[in-house]
mmCIF file of C-alpha atoms and ligand atoms in Angstrom:
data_model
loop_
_atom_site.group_PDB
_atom_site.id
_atom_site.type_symbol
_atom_site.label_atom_id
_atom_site.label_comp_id
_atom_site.label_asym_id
_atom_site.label_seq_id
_atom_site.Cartn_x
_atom_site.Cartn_y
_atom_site.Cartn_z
ATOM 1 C CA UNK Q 169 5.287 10.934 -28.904
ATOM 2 C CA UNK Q 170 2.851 13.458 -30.450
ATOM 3 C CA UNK Q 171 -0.504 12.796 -28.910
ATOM 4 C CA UNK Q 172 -2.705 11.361 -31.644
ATOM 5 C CA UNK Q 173 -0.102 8.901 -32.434
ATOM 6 C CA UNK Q 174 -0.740 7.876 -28.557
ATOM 7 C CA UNK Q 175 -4.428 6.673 -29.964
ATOM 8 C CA UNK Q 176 -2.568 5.215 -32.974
ATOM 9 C CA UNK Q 177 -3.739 1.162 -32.859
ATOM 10 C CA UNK Q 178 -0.804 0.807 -36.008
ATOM 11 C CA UNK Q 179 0.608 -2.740 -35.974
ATOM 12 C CA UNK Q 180 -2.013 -4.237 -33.451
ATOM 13 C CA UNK Q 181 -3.664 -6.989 -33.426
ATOM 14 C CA UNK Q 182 -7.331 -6.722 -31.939
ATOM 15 C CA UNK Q 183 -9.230 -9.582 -30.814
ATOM 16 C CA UNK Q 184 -13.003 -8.579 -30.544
ATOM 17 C CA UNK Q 185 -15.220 -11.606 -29.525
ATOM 18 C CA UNK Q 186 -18.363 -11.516 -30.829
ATOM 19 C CA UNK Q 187 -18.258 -9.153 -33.080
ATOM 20 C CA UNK Q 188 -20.059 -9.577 -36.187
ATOM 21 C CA UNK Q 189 -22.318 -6.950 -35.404
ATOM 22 C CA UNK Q 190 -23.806 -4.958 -32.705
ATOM 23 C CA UNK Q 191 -21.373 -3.375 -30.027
ATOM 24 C CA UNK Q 192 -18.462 -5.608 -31.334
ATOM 25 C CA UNK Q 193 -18.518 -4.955 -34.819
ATOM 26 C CA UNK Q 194 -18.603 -0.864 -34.292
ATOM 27 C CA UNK Q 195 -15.856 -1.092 -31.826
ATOM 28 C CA UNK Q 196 -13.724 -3.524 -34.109
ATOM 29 C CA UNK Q 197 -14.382 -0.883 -36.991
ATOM 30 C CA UNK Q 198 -12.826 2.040 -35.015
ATOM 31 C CA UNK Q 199 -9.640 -0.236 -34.297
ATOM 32 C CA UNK Q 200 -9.425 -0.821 -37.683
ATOM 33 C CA UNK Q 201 -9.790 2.927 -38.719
ATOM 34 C CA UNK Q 202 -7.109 3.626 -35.687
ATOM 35 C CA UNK Q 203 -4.302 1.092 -37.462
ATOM 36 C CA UNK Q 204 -5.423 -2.330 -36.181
ATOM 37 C CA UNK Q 205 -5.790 -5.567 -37.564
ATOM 38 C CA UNK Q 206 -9.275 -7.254 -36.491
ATOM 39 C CA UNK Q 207 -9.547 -10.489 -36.023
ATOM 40 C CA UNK Q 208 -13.220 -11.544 -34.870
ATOM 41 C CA UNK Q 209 -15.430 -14.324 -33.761
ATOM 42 C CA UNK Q 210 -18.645 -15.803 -33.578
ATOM 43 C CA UNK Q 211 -20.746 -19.098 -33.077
ATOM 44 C CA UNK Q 212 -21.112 -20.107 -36.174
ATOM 45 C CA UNK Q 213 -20.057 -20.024 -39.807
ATOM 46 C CA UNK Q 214 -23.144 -18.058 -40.959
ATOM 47 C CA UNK Q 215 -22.489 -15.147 -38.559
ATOM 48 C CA UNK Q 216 -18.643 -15.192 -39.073
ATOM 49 C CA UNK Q 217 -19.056 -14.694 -43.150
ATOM 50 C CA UNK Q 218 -21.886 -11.901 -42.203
ATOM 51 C CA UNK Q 219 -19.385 -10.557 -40.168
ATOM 52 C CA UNK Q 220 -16.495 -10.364 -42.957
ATOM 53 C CA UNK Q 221 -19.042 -9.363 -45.269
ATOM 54 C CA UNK Q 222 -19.813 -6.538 -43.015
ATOM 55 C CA UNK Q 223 -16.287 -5.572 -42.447
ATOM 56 C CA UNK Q 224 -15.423 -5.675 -46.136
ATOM 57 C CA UNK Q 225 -18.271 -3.254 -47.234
ATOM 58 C CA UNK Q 226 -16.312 -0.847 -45.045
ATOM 59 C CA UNK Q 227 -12.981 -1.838 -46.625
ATOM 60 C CA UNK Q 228 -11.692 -3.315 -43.880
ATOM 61 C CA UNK Q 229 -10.020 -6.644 -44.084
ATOM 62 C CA UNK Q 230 -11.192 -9.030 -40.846
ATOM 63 C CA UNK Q 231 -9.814 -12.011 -40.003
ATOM 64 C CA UNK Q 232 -13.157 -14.568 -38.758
ATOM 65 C CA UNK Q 233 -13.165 -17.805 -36.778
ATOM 66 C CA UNK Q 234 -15.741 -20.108 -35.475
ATOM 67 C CA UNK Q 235 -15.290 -20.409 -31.470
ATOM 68 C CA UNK Q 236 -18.082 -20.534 -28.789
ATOM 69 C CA UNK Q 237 -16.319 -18.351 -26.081
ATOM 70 C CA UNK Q 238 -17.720 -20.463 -23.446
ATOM 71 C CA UNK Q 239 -15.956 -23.493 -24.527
ATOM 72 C CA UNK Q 240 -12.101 -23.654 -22.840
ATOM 73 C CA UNK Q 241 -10.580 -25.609 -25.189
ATOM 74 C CA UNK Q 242 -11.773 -24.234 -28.389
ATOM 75 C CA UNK Q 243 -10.634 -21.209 -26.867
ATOM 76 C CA UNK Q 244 -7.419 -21.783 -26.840
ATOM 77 C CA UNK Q 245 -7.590 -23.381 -30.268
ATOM 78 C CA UNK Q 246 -8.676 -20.054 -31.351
ATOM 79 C CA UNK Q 247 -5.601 -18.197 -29.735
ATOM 80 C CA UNK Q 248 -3.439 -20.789 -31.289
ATOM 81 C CA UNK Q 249 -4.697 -20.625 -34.620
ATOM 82 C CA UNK Q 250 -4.578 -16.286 -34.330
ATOM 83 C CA UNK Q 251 -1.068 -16.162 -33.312
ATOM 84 C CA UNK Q 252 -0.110 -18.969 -36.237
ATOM 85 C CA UNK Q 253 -2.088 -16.821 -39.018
ATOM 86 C CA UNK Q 254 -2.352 -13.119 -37.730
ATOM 87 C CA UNK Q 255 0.074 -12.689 -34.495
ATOM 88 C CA UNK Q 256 0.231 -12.228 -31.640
ATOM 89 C CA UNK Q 257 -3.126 -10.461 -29.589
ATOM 90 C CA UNK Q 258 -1.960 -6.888 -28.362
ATOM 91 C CA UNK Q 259 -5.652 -5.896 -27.572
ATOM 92 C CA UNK Q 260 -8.663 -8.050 -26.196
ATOM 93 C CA UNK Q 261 -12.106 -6.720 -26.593
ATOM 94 C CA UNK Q 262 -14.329 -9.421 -23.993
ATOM 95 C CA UNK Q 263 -17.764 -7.802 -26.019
ATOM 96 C CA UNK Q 264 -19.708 -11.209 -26.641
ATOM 97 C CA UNK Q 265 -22.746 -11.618 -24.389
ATOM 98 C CA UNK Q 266 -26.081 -12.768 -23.732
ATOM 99 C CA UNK Q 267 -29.238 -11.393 -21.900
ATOM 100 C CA UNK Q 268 -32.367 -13.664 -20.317
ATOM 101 C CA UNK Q 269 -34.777 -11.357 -19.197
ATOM 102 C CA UNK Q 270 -37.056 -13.829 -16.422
ATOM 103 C CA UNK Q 271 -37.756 -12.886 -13.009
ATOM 104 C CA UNK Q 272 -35.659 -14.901 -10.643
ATOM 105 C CA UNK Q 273 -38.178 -17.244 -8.992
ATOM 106 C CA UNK Q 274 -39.244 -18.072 -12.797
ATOM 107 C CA UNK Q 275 -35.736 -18.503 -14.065
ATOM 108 C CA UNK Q 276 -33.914 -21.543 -14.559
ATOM 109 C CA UNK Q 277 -30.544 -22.481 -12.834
ATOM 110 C CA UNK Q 278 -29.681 -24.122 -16.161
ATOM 111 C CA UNK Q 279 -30.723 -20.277 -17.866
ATOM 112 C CA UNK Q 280 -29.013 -18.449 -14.759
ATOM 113 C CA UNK Q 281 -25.784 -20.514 -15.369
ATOM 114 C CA UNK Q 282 -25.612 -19.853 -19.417
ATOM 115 C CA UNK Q 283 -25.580 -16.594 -19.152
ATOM 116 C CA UNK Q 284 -22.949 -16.509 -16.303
ATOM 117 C CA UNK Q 285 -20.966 -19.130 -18.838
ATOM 118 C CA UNK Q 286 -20.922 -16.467 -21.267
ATOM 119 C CA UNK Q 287 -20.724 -13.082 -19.435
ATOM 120 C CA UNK Q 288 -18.580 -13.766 -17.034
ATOM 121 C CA UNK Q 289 -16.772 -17.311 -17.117
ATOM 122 C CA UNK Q 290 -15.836 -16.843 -20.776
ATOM 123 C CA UNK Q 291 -13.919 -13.614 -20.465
ATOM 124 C CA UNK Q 292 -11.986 -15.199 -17.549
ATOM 125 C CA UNK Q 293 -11.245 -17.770 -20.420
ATOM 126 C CA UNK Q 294 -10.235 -15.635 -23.138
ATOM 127 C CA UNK Q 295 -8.297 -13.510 -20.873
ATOM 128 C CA UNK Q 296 -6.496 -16.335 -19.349
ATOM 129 C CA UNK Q 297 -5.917 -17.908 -22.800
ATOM 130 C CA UNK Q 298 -4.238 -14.465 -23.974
ATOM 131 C CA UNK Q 299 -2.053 -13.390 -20.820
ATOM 132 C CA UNK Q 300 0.918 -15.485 -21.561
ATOM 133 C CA UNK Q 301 1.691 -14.117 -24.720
ATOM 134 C CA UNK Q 302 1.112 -10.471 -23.930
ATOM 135 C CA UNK Q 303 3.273 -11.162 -20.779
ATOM 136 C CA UNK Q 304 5.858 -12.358 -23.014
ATOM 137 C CA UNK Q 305 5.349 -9.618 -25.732
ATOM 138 C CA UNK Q 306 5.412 -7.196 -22.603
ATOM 139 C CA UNK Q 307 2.562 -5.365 -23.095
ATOM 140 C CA UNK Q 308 -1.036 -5.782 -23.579
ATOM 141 C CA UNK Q 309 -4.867 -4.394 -23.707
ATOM 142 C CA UNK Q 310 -7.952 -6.309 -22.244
ATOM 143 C CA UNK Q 311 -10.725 -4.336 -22.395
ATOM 144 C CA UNK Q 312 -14.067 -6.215 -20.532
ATOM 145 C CA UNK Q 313 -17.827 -4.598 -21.773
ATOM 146 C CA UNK Q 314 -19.443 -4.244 -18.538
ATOM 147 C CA UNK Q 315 -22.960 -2.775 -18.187
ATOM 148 C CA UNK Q 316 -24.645 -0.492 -16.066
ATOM 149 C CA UNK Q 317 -25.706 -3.852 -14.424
ATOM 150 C CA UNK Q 318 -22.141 -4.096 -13.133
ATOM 151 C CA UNK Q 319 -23.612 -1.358 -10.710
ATOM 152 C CA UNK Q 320 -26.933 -1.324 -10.707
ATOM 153 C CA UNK Q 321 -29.905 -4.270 -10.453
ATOM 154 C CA UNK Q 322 -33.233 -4.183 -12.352
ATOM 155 C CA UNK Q 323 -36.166 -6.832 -12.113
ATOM 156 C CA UNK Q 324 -35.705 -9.737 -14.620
ATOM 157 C CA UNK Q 325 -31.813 -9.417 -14.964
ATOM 158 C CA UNK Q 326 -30.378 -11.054 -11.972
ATOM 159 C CA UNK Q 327 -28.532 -13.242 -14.055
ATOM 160 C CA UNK Q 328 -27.007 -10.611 -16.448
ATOM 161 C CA UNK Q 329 -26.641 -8.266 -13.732
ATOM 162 C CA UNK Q 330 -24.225 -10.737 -11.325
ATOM 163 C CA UNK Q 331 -22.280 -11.349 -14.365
ATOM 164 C CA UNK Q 332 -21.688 -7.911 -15.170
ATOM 165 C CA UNK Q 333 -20.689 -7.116 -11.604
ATOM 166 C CA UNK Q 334 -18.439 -9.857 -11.361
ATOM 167 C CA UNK Q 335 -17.068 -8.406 -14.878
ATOM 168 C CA UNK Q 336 -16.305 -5.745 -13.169
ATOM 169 C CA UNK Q 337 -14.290 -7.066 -10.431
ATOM 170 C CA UNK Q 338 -12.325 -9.726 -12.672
ATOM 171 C CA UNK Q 339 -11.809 -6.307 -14.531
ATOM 172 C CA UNK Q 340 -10.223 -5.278 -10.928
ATOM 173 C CA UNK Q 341 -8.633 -8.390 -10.365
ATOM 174 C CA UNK Q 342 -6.465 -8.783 -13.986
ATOM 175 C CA UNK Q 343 -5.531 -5.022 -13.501
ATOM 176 C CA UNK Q 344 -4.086 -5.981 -10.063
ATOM 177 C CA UNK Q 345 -2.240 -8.931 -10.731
ATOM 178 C CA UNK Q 346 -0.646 -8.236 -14.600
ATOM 179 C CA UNK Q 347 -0.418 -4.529 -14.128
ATOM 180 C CA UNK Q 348 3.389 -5.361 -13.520
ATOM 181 C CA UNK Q 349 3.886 -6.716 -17.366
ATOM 182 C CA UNK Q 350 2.090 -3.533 -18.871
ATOM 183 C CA UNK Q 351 -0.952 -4.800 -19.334
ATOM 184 C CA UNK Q 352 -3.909 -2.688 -18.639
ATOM 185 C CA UNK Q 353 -7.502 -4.199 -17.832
ATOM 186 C CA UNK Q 354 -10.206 -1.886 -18.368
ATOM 187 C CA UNK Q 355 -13.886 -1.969 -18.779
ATOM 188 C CA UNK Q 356 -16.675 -0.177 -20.517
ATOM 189 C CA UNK Q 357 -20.058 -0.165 -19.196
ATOM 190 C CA UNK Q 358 -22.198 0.839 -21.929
ATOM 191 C CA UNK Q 359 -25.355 2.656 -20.564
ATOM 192 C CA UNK Q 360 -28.723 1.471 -23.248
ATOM 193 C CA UNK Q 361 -27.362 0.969 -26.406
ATOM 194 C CA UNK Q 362 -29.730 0.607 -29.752
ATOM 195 C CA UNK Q 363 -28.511 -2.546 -30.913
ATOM 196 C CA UNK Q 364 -30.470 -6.289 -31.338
ATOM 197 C CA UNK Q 365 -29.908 -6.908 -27.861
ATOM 198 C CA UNK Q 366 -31.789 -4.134 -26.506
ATOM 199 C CA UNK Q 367 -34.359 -4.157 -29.684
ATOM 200 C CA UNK Q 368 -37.446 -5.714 -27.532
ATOM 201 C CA UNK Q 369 -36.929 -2.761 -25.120
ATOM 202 C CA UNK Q 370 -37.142 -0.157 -27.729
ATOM 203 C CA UNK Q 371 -40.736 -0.487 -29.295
ATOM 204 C CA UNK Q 372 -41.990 2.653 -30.009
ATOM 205 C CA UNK Q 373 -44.494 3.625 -26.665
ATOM 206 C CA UNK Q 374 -42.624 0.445 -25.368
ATOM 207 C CA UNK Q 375 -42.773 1.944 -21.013
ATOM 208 C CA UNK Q 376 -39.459 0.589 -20.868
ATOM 209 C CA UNK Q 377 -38.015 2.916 -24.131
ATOM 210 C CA UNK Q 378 -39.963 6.078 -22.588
ATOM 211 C CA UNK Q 379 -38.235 5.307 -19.043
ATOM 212 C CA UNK Q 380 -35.015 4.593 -20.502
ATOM 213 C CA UNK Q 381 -35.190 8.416 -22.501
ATOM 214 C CA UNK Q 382 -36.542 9.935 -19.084
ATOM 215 C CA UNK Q 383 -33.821 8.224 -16.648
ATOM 216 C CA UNK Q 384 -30.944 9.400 -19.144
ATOM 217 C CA UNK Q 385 -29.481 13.146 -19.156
ATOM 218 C CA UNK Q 386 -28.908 12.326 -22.874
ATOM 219 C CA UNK Q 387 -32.557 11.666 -23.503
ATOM 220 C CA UNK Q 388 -31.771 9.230 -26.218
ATOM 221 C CA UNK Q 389 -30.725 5.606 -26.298
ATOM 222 C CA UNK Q 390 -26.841 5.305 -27.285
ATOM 223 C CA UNK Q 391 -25.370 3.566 -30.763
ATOM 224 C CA UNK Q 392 -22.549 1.766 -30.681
ATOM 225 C CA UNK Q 393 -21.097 4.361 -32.452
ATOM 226 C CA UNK Q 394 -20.958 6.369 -29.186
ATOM 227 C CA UNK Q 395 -18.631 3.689 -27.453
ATOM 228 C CA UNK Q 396 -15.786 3.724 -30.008
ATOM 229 C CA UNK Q 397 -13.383 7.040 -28.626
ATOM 230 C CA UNK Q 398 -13.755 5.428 -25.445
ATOM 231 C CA UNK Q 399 -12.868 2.059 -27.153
ATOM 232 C CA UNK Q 400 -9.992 3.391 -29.439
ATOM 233 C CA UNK Q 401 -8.901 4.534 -25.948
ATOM 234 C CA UNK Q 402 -8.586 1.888 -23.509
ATOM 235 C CA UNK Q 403 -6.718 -0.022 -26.527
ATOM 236 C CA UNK Q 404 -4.132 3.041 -27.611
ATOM 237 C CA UNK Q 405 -0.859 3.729 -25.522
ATOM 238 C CA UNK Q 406 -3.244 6.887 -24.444
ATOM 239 C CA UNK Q 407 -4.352 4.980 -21.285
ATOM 240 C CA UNK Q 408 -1.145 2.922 -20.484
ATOM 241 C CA UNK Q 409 -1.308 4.535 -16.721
ATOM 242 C CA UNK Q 410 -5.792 3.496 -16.670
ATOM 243 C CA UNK Q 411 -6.133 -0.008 -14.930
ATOM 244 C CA UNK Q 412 -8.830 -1.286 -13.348
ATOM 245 C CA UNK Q 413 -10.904 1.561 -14.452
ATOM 246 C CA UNK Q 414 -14.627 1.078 -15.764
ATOM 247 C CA UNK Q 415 -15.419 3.552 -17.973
ATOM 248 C CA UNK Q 416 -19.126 4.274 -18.007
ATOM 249 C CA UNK Q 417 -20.558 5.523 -21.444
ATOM 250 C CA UNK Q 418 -24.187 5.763 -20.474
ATOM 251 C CA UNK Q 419 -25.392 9.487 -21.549
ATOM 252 C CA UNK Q 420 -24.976 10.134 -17.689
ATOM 253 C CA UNK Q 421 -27.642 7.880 -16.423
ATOM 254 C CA UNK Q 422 -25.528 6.695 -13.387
ATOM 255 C CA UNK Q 423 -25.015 10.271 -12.322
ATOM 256 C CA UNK Q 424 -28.982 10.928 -11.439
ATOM 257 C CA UNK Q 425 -31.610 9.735 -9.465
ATOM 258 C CA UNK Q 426 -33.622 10.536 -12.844
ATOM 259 C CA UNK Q 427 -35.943 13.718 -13.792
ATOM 260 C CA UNK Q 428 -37.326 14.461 -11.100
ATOM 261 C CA UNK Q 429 -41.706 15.183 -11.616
ATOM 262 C CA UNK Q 430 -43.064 18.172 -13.599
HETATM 263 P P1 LIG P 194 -25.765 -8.494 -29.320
HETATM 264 O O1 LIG P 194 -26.279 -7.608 -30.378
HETATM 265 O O2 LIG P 194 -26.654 -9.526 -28.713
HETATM 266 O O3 LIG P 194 -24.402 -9.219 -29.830
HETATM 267 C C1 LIG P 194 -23.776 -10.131 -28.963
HETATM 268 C C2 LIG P 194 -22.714 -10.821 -29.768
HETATM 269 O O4 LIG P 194 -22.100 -11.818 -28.956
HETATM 270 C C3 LIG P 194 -23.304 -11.528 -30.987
HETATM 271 O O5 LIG P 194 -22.429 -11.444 -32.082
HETATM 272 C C4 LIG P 194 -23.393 -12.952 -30.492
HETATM 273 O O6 LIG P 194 -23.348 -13.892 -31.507
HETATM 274 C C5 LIG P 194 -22.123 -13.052 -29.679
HETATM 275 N N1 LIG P 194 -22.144 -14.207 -28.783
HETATM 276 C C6 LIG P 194 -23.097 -14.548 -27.900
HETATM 277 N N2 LIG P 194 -22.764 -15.686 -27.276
HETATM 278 C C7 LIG P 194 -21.562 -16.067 -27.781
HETATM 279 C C8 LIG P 194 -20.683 -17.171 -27.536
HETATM 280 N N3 LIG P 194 -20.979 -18.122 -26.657
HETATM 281 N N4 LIG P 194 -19.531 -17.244 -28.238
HETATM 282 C C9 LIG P 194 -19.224 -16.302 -29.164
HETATM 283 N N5 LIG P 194 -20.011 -15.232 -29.449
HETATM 284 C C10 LIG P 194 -21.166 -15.136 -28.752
HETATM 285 O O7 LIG P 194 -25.240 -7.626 -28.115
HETATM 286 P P2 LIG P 194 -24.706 -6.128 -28.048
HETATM 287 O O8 LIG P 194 -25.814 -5.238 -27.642
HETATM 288 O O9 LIG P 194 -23.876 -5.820 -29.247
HETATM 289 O O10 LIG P 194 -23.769 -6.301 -26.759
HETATM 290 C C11 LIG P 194 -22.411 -6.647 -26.873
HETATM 291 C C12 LIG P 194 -21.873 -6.620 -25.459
HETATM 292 O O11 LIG P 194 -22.207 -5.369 -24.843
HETATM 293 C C13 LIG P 194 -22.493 -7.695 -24.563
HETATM 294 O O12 LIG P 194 -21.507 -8.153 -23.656
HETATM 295 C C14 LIG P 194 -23.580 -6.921 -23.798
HETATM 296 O O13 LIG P 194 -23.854 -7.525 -22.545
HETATM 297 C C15 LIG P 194 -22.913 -5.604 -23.621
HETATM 298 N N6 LIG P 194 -23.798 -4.470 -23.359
HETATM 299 C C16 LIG P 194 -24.805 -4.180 -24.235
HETATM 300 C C17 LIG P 194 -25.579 -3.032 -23.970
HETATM 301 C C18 LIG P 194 -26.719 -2.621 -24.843
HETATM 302 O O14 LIG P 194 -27.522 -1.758 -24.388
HETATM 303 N N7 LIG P 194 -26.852 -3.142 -26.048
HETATM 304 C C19 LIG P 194 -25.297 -2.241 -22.868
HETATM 305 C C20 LIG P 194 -24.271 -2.624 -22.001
HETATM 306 C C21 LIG P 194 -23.510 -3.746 -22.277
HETATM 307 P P3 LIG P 194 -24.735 -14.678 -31.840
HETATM 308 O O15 LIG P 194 -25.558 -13.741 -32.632
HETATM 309 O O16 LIG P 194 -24.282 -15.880 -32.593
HETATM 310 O O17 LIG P 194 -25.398 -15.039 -30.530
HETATM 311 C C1 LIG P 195 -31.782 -4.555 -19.872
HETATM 312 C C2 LIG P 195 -30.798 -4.137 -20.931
HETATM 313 C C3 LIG P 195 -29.498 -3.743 -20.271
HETATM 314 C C4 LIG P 195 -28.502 -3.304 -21.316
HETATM 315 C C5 LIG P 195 -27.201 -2.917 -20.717
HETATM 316 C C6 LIG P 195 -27.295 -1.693 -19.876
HETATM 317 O O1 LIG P 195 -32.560 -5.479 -20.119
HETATM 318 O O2 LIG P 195 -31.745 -3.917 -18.815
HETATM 319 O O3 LIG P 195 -30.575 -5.179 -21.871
HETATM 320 O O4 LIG P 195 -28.990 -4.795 -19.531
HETATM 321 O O5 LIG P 195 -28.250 -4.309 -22.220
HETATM 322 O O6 LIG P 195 -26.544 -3.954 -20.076
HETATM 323 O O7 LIG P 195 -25.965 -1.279 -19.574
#
């Protein structure tokens, strides 16, 4: 097989959760350019026709459905009503997420266990709910967005940040027990990406968007943009021998201690 037809995505289907915008939507859009069908979803019906209305002002043709990741059963109504109207999911993109930003002894164990819900316990779901038919099919892609929180802790994120380093060892943990049906679990851990997650850290003079610039080799915050040949990747026949891997996209920030003093 010539090599760019190894990042061909022709004739798959792509399940990106969340994706209506943000880190979702730009990886769903390079699937689409790479051959894939994209099938997206969100938490409600608002988001879901922004999100088609996104996708068809770049001619791309998305398929949208309401599901709250966290919730098991709707979950597998979602998988259900995929297969029925689009097929069977070759590729999984776990992308949807939420950040609380509270120091611990202020946060809430009802606030600490959301965003675990929906970091960590719903890709278990969504995974779970799309093994059997990729074990069947014989192959299959899961790819898991970490964080740089799946190796590193910061003040305020100890909820996001256990999440993200469980991620990262469910990532393991799928790659080690469905490796044998050729499926391949990666993950991406995005380093700080401009996108409306991030967008109370990156206030102009903001000391957190200053630090961020100094820490990272890059000196610039990421776009999504910058996670999509990694993306097309992990999802393309080009990676069939990766699993378990966690491919950090971060502008090199996990490979210094930062710039050192003038
Ligand atoms: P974002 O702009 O906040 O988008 C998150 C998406 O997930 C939204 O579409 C959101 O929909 C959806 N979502 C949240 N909870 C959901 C649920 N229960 N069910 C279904 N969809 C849900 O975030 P982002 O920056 O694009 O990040 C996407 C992923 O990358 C997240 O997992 C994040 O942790 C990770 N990440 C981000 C960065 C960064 O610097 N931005 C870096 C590393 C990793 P609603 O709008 O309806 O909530
Ligand atoms: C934060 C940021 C980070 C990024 C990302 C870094 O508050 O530290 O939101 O968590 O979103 O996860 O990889």
């Amino acid at each position: 097989m010539n090599i760019i037809k190894k990042f061909s995505l022709e004739g798959k289907v792509a399940l990106v959760t969340g994706a209506s915008y943000g880190i979702g939507f730009a990886i769903a859009k390079s699937y689409a350019e790479a051959g894939a069908t994209i099938v997206f979803n969100d938490i409600n019906q608002d988001l879901v026709d922004k999100g088609i209305k996104a996708y068809e002002e770049e001619g791309i043709k998305a398929f949208g459905y309401i599901c709250d990741v966290t919730d098991e059963d709707k979950v597998y109504e979602l998988v259900a009503k995929i297969e029925k109207e689009v097929g069977v999911i070759d590729i999984l993109v776990n992308n949807a997420g939420i950040i609380k930003r509270v120091a611990m002894i202020d946060m809430k164990a009802e606030d600490f266990r959301k965003v675990i819900d929906v970091d960590l316990n719903a890709p278990f779901i969504v995974a779970k709910a799309v093994l059997p038919s990729m074990i069947k099919k014989g192959h299959g892609k899961i790819i898991n967005i970490c964080s740089m929180m799946s190796e590193l802790g910061r003040e305020t994120v100890s909820a996001y940040a256990a999440a993200k380093g469980g991620l990262k060892m469910l990532t393991k943990n799928i790659a080690a027990e469905y490796g044998e049906y050729n499926i391949q679990c990666n993950g991406i851990g995005p380093g700080y990406i401009a996108t409306p997650q991030t967008a109370p850290l990156r206030v102009e003079g903001h000391p957190f968007n200053n630090f961020i610039i100094g820490k990272t080799p890059a000196a610039r915050w990421g776009t999504p943009e910058d996670l999509v040949g990694p993306a097309v990747f992990l999802a393309s026949d080009a990676s069939d021998f990766v699993n378990g891997h966690v491919l950090y996209v971060d502008g090199g920030i996990l490979a210094t201690l930062g710039k050192q003093p003038e």
